[in-house]
Short mmCIF file of C-alpha atoms (C1' of nucleotides) in Angstrom, two decimals:
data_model
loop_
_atom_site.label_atom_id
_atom_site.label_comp_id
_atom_site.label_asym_id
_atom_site.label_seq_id
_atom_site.Cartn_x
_atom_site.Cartn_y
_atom_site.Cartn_z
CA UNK N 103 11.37 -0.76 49.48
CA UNK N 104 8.98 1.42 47.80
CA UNK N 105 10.26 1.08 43.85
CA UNK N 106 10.58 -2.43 42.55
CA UNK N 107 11.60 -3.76 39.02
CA UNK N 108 8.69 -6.35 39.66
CA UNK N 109 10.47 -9.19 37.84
CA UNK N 110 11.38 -12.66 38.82
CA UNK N 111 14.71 -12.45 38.54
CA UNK N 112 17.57 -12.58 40.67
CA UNK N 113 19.26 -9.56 39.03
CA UNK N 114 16.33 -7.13 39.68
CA UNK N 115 15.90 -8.42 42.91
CA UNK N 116 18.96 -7.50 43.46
CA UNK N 117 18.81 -4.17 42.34
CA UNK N 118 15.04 -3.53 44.24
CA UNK N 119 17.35 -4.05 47.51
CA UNK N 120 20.76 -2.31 46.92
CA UNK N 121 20.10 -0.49 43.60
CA UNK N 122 19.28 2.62 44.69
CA UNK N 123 21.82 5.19 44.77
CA UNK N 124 24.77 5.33 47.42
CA UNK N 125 23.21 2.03 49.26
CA UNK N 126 26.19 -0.17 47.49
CA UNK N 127 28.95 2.46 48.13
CA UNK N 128 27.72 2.51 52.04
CA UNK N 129 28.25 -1.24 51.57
CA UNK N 130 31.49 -0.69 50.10
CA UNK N 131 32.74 0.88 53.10
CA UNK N 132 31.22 -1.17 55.28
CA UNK N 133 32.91 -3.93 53.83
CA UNK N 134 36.09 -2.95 55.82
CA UNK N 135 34.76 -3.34 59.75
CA UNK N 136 31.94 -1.56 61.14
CA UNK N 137 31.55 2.32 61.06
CA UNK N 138 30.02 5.05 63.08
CA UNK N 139 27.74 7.17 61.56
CA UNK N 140 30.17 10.07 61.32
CA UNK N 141 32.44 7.71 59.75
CA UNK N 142 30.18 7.46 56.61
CA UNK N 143 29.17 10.44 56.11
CA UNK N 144 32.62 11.90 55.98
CA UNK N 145 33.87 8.92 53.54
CA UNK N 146 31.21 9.40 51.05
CA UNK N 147 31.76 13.02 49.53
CA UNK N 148 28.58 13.91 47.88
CA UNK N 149 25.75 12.08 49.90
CA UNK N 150 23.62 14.11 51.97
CA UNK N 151 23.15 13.48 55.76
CA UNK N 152 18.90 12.88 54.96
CA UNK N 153 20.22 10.14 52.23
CA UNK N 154 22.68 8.18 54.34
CA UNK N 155 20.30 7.80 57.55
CA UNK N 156 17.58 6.75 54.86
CA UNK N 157 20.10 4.52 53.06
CA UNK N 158 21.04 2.47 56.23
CA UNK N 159 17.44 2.33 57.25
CA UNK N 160 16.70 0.71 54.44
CA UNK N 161 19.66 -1.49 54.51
CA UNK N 162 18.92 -2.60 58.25
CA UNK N 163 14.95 -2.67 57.56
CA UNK N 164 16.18 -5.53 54.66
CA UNK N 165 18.71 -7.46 57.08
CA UNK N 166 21.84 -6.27 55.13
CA UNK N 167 22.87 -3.87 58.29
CA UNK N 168 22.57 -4.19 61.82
CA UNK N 169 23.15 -0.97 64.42
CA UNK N 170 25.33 -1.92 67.09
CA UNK N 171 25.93 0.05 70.55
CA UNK N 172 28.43 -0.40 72.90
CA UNK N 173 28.92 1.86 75.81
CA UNK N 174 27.22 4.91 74.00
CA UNK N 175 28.86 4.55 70.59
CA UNK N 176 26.65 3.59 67.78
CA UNK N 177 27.87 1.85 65.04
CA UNK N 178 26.74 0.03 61.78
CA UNK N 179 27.97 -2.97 60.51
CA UNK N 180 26.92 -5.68 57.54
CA UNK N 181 25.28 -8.76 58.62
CA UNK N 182 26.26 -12.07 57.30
CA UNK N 183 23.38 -11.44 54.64
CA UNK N 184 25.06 -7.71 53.65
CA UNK N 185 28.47 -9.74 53.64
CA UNK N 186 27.46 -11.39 50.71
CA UNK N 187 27.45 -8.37 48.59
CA UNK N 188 31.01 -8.58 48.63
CA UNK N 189 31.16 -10.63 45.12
CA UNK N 190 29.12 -7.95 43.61
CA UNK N 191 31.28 -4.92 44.71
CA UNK N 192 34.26 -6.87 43.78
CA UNK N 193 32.76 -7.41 40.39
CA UNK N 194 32.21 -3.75 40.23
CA UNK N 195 35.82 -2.77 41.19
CA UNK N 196 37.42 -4.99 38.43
CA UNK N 197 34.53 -3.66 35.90
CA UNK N 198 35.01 -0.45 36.97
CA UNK N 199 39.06 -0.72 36.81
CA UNK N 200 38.84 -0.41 33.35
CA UNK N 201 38.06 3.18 33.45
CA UNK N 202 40.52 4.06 36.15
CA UNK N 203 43.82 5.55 34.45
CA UNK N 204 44.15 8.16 36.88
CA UNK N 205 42.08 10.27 39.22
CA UNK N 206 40.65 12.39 37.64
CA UNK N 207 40.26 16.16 39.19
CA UNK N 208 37.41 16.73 41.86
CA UNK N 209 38.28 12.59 42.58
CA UNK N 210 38.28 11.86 46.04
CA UNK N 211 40.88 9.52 47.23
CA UNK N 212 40.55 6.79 49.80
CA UNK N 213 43.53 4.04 50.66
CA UNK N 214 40.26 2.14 52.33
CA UNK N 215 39.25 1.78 48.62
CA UNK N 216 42.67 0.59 47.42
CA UNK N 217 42.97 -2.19 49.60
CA UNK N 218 39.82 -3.20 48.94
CA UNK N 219 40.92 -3.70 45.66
CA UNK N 220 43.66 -5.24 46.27
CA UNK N 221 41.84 -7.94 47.54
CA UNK N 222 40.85 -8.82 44.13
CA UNK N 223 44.25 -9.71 43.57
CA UNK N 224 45.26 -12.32 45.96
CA UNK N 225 47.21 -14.78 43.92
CA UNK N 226 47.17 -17.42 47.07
CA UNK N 227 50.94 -17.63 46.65
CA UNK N 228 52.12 -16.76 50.18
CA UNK N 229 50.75 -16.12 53.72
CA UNK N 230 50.54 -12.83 55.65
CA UNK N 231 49.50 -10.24 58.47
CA UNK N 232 50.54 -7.43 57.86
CA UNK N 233 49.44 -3.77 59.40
CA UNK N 234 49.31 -1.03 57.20
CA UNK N 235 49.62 2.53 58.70
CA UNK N 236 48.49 5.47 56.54
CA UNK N 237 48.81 8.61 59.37
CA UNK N 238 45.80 7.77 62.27
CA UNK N 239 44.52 4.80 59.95
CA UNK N 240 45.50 1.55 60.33
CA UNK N 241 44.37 -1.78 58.56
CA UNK N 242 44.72 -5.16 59.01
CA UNK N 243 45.44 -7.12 55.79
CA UNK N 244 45.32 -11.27 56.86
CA UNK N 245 46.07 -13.51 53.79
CA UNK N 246 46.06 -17.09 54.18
CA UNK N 247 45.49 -19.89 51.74
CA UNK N 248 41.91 -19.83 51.17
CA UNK N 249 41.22 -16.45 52.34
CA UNK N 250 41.88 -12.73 52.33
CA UNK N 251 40.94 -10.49 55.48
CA UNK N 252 40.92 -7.24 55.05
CA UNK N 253 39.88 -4.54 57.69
CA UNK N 254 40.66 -1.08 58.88
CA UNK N 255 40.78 -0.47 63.02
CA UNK N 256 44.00 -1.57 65.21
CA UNK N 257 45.14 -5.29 64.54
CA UNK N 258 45.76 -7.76 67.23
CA UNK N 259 48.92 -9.08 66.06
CA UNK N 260 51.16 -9.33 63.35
CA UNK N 261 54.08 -10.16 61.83
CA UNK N 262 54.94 -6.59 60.24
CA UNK N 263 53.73 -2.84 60.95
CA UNK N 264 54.66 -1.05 57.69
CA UNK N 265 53.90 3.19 57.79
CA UNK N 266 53.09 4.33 54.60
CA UNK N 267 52.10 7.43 53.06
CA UNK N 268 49.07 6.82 50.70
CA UNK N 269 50.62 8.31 47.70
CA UNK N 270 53.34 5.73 47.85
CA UNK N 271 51.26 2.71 48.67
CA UNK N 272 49.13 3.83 45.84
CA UNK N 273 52.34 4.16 43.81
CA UNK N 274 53.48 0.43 44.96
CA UNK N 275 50.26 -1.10 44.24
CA UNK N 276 49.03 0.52 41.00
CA UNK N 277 52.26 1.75 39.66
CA UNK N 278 54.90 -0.77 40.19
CA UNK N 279 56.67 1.02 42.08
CA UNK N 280 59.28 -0.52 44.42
CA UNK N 281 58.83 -0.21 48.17
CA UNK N 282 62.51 -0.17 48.65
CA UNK N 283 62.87 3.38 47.20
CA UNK N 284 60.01 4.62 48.84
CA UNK N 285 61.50 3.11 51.79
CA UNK N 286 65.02 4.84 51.02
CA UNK N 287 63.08 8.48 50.28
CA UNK N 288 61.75 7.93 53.38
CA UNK N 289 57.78 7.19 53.06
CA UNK N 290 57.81 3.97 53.86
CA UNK N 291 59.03 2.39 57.19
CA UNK N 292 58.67 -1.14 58.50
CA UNK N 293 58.86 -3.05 61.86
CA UNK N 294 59.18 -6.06 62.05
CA UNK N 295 59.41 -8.81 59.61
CA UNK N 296 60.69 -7.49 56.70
CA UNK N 297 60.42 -10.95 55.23
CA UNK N 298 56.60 -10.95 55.68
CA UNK N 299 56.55 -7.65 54.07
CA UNK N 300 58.07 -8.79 51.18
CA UNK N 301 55.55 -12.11 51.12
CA UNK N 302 52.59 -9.72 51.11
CA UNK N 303 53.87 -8.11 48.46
CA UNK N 304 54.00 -10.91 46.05
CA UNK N 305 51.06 -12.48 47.44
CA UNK N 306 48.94 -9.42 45.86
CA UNK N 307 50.92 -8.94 42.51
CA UNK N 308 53.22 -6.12 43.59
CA UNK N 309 57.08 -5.75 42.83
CA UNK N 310 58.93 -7.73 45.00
CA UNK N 311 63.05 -7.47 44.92
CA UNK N 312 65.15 -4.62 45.36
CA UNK N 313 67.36 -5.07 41.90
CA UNK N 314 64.19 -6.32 40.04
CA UNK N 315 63.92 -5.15 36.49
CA UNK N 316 61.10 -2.39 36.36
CA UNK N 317 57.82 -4.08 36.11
CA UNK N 318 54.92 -2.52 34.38
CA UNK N 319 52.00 -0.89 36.62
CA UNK N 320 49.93 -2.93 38.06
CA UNK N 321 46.63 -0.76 36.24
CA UNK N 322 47.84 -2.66 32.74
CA UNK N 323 48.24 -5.77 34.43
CA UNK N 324 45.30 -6.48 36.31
CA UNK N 325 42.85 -8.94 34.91
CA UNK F 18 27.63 10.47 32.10
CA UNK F 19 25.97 14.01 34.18
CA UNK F 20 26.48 12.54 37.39
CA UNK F 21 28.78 11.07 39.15
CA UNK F 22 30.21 9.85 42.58
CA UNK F 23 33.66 11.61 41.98
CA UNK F 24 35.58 8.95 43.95
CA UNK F 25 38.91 6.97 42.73
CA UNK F 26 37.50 3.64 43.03
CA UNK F 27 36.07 0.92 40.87
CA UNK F 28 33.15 0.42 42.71
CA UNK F 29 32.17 3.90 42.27
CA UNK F 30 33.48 4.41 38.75
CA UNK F 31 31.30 1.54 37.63
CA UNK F 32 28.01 2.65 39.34
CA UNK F 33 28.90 5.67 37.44
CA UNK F 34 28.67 3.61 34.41
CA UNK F 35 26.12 1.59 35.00
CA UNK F 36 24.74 2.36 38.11
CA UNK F 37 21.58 4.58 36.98
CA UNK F 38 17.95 2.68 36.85
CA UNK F 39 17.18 0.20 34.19
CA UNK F 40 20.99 0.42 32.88
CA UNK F 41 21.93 -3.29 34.48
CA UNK F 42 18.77 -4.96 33.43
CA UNK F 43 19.20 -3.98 29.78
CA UNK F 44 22.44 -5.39 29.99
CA UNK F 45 21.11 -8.68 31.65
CA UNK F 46 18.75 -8.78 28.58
CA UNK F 47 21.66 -8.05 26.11
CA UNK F 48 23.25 -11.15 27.40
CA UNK F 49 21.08 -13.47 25.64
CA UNK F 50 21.88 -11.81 22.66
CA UNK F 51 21.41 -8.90 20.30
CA UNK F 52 17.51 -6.98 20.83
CA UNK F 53 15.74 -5.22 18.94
CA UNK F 54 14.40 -1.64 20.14
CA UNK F 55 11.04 -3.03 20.64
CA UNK F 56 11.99 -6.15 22.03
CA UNK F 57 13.69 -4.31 24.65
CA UNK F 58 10.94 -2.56 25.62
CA UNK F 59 8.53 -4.98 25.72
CA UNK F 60 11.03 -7.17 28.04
CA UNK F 61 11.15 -4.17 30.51
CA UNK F 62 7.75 -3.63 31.94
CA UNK F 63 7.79 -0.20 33.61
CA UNK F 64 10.74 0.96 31.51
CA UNK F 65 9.49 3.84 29.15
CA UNK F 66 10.28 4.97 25.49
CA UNK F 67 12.64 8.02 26.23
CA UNK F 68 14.31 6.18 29.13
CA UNK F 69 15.41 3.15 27.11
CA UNK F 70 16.35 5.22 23.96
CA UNK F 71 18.43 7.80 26.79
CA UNK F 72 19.98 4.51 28.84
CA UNK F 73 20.92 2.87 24.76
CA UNK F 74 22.92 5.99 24.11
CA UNK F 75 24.59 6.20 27.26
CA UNK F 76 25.39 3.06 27.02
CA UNK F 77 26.62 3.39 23.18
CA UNK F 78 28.71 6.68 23.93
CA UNK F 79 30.30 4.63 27.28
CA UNK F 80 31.61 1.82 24.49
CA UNK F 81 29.60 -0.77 26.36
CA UNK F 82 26.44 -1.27 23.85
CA UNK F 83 26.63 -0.77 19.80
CA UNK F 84 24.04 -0.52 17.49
CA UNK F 85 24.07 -2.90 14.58
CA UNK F 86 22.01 -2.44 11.56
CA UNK F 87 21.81 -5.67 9.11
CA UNK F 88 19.17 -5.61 6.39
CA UNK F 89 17.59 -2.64 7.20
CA UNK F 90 16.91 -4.61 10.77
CA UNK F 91 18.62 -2.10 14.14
CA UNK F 92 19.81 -3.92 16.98
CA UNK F 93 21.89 -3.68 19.63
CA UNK F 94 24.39 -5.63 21.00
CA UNK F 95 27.20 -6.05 23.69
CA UNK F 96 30.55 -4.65 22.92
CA UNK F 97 33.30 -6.68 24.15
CA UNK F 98 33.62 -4.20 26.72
CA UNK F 99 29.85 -4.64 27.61
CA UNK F 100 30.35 -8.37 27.92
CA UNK F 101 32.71 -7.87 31.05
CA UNK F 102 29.63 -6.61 32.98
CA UNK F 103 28.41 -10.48 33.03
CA UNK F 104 30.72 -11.16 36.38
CA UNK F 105 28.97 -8.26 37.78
CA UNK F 106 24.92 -9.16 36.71
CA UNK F 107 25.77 -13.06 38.16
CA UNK F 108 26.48 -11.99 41.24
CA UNK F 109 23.66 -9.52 41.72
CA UNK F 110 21.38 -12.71 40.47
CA UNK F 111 23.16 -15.39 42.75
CA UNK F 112 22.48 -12.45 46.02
CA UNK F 113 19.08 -11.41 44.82
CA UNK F 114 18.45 -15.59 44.81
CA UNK F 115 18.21 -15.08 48.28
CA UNK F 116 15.13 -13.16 48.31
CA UNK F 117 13.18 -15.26 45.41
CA UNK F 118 11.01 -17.99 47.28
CA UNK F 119 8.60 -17.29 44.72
CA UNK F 120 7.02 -14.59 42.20
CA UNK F 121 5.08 -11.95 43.84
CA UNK F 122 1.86 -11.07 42.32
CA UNK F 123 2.50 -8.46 39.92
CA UNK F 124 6.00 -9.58 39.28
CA UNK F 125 6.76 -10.48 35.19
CA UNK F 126 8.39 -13.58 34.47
CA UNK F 127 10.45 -14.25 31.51
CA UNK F 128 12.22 -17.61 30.90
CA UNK F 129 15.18 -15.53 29.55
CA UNK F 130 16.03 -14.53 32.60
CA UNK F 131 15.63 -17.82 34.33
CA UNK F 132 17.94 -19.49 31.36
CA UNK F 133 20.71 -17.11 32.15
CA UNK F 134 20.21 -17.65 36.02
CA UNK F 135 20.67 -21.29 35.27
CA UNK F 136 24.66 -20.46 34.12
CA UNK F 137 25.66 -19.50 37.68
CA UNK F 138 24.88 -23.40 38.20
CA UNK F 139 26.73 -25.41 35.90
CA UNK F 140 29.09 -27.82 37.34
CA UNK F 141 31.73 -28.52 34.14
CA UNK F 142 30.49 -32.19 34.91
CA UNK F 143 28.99 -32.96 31.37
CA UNK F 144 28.98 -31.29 27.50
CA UNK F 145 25.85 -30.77 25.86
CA UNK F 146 24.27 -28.89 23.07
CA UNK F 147 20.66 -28.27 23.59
CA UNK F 148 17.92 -26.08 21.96
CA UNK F 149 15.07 -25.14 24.06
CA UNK F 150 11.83 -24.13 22.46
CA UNK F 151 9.28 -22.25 24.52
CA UNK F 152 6.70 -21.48 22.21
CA UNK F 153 8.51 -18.90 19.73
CA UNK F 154 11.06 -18.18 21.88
CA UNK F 155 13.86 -20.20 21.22
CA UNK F 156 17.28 -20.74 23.21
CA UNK F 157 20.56 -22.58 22.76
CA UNK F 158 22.55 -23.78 25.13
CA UNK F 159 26.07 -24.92 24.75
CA UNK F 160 28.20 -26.45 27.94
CA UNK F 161 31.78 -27.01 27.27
CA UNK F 162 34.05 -28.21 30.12
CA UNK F 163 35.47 -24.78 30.27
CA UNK F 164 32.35 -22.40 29.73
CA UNK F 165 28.89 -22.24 28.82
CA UNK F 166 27.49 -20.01 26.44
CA UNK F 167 23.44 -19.07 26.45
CA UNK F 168 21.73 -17.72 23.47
CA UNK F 169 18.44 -16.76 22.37
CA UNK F 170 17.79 -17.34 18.79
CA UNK F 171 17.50 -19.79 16.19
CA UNK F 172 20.76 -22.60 16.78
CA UNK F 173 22.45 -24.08 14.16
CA UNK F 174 22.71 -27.04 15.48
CA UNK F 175 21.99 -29.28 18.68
CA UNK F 176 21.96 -32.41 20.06
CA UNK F 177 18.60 -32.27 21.29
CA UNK F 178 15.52 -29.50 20.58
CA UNK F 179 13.08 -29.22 23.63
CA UNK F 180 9.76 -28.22 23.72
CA UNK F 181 8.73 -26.70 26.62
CA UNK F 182 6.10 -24.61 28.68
CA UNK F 183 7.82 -22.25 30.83
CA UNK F 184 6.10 -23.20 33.56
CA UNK F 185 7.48 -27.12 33.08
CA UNK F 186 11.15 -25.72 32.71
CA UNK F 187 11.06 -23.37 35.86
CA UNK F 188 9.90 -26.55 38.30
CA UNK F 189 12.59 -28.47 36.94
CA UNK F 190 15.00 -25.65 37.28
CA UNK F 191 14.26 -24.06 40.61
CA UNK F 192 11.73 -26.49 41.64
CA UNK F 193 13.56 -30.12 41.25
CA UNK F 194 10.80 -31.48 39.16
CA UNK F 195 11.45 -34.25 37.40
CA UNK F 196 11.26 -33.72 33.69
CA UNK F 197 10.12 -37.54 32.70
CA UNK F 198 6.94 -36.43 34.98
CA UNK F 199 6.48 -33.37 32.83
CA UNK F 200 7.23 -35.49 29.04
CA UNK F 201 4.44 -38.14 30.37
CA UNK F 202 1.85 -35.13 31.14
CA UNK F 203 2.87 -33.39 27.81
CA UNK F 204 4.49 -30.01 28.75
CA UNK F 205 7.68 -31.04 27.83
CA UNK F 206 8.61 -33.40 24.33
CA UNK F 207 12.40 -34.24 23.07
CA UNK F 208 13.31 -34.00 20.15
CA UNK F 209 16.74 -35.93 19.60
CA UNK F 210 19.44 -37.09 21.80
CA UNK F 211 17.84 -38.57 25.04
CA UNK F 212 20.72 -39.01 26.39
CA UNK F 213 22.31 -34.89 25.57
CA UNK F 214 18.86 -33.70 27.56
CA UNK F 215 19.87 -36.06 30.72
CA UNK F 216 23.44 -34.94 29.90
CA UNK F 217 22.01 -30.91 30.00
CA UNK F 218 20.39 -31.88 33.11
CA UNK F 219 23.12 -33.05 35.16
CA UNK F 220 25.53 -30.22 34.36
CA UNK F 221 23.00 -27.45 35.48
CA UNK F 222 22.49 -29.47 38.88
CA UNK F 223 18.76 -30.21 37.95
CA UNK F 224 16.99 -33.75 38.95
CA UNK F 225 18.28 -36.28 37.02
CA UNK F 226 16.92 -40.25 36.20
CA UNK F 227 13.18 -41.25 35.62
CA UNK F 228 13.03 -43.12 39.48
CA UNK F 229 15.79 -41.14 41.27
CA UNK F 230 14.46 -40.44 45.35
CA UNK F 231 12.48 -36.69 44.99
CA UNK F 232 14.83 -34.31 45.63
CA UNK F 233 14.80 -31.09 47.15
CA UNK F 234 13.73 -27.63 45.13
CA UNK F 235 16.94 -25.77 43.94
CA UNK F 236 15.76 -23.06 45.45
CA UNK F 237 16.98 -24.35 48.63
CA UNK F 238 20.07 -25.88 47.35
CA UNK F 239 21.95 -23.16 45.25
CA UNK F 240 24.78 -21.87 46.43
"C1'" DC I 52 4.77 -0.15 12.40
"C1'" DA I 53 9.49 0.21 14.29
"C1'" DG I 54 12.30 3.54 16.40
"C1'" DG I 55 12.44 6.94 18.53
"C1'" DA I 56 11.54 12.35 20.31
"C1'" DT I 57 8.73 15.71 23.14
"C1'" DC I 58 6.06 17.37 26.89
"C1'" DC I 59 4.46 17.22 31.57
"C1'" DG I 60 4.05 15.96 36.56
"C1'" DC I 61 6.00 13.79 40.53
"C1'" DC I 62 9.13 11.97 43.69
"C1'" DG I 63 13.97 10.70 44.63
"C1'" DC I 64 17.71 13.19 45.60
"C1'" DG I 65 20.89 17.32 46.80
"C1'" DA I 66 21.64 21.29 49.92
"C1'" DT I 67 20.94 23.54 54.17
"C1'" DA I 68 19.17 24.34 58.68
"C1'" DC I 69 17.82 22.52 62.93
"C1'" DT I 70 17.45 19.28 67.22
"C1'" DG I 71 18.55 16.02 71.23
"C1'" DC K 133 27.83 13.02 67.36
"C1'" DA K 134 23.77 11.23 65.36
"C1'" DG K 135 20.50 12.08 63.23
"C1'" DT K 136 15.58 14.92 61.63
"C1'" DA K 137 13.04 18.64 58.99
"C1'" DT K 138 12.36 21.55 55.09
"C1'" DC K 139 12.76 23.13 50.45
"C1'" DG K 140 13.98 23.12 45.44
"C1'" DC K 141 15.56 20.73 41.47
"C1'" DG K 142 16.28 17.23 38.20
"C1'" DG K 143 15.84 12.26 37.14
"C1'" DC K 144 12.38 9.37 36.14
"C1'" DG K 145 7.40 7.62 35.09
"C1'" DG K 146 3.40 8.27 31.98
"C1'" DA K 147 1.47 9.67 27.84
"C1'" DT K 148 1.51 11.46 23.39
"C1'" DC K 149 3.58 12.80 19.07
"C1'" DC K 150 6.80 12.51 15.19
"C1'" DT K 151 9.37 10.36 11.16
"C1'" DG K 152 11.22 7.10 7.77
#
DNA sequence: CAGGATCCGCCGCGATACTG
DNA sequence: CAGTATCGCGGCGGATCCTG
């Protein structure tokens, strides 16, 4: 690190590691399984290719990032040090949610981001694995009592596979939209348990029931 | 705001926000309380004069910071809005704890910022109002089963005033000094309730009882 | 003297081209 | 695919100047 606050204090600490720009976004990303190079750069509009392979030498020259390689492929991941920047993005998503009506133009959209966010909502109220499918992305989300899981690459196992266009997921978790309807217009399809589809749903706050009343969106309901 | 990441996601909207240098650490020092202009600076070594007046009126036009003018007297002050960036400075101070074994030379200390480090440790187990006096500085704080609140300024009232030296207060904060040691070499003197200082003590997780076994430094134990 | 504004120089950052 | 090299600009650091 060559720029430092120079205060004792765990807050500008902080921010001498993981305060310059892009490194907490990289982290972001990060947060959802290891990514290649490629990976990165493509997810973060904006950042330059110099910036990034600065950025994650900096990250791995602090312990927060390791490089892994397996049979050729490169690939960074956080280490259990860079895994504990996850309170401090999630603070930054709900701070941050307050100035998210809409996308605004020139926004780049990510359903990587959503469910990241939607981790932040985890009520505890029911267990789940569920497989989301957005096109050739898939995710894992894992909710059990005292956790949440949440990671993009194939799944092992689990009780529901649910394809999903991201405009309608979006829709579902933001809007309060129902999944039935999307499911009846046809961009939204499950296998498998539909009942563990349903418990995912009202483990993270979304509108569970086909004849429920209309709920409000979830963007005015969020803490 | 000029610049920004252009991405739908709370992460990124907030760095947009609050993501450019200095911005977070004039928050962290507008959690103690409402500053003065000069106070500010003085509290931010390295900051300079058209940065801080540039980062004030971002943060005035964003809704997050207003200026308050009593007297003839201009501060400035947290909106409510700008109080809902606390979740996001304790977690950068509870992950930049990990890299705070002790003040590098050159670093500034301020006992502000180790006061509102201390909040991240209270355990709900006791109530207590306390003033602590270090030198002219003075600070309140006020533990309630359900949250603690951490001022700087004069209190109106407390169970106990404590006087002080810095120095003292950080060993028996992050050191796990004992503070009868300190009262019998006299850099530390109660004023008041006894018992609300050993009260104080407990909730914040510091050493507590005059022959209790030496415990280990905070540092090592904090979460 | 508090509360800024103005000017200048540099380096962090953005854009593009290039390499193994 | 995974970076490195080069160049130009603007954000930021340092100092000084202005105004009630």
């Amino acid at each position: 690190m060559k720029r430092s606050y120079h205060q004792f204090c765990g807050v500008a600490r902080a921010l001498d590691l993981v305060g310059e720009r892009w490194t907490l976004l990289i982290a972001r990303d990060l947060l959802l399984g290891p990514r290649r190079y490629g990976d990165l750069l493509a997810g973060l509009p904006g950042i330059t290719t110099n910036l990034l392979a600065l950025r994650l030498k900096e990250l791995r020259a602090n312990g927060l990032v390791q490089r892994t390689e397996q049979r050729g492929v490169v690939g960074y991941e956080l280490t259990a040090l860079g895994r504990e920047l996850e309170p401090i993005l999630m603070a930054l998503g709900r701070f941050g949610f307050h100035f998210m009506q809409g996308p605004k133009k020139d926004d780049k959209l990510d359903v990587g981001w959503a469910l990241l966010s939607s981790k932040r909502r985890y009520t505890g109220a029911a267990e789940a694995t569920i497989e989301l499918v957005f096109g050739e992305r898939h995710f894992q989300v894992r909710a059990r009592k005292d956790y949440v899981d949440v990671k993009e690459g194939t799944p092992w196992e689990a009780e529901a596979r649910v394809f999903v266009s991201p405009e309608a997921f979006r829709g579902i978790l933001y809007g309060g939209e129902s999944s039935d309807e999307h499911e009846k217009s046809g961009r939204l399809r499950i296998e498998g348990s539909r009942d563990a589809w349903q418990r995912y749903q009202a483990a993270f706050g979304m509108r569970v029931g086909k004849h429920g009343a209309k709920q409000r969106g979830s963007l005015e309901r969020e803490r």
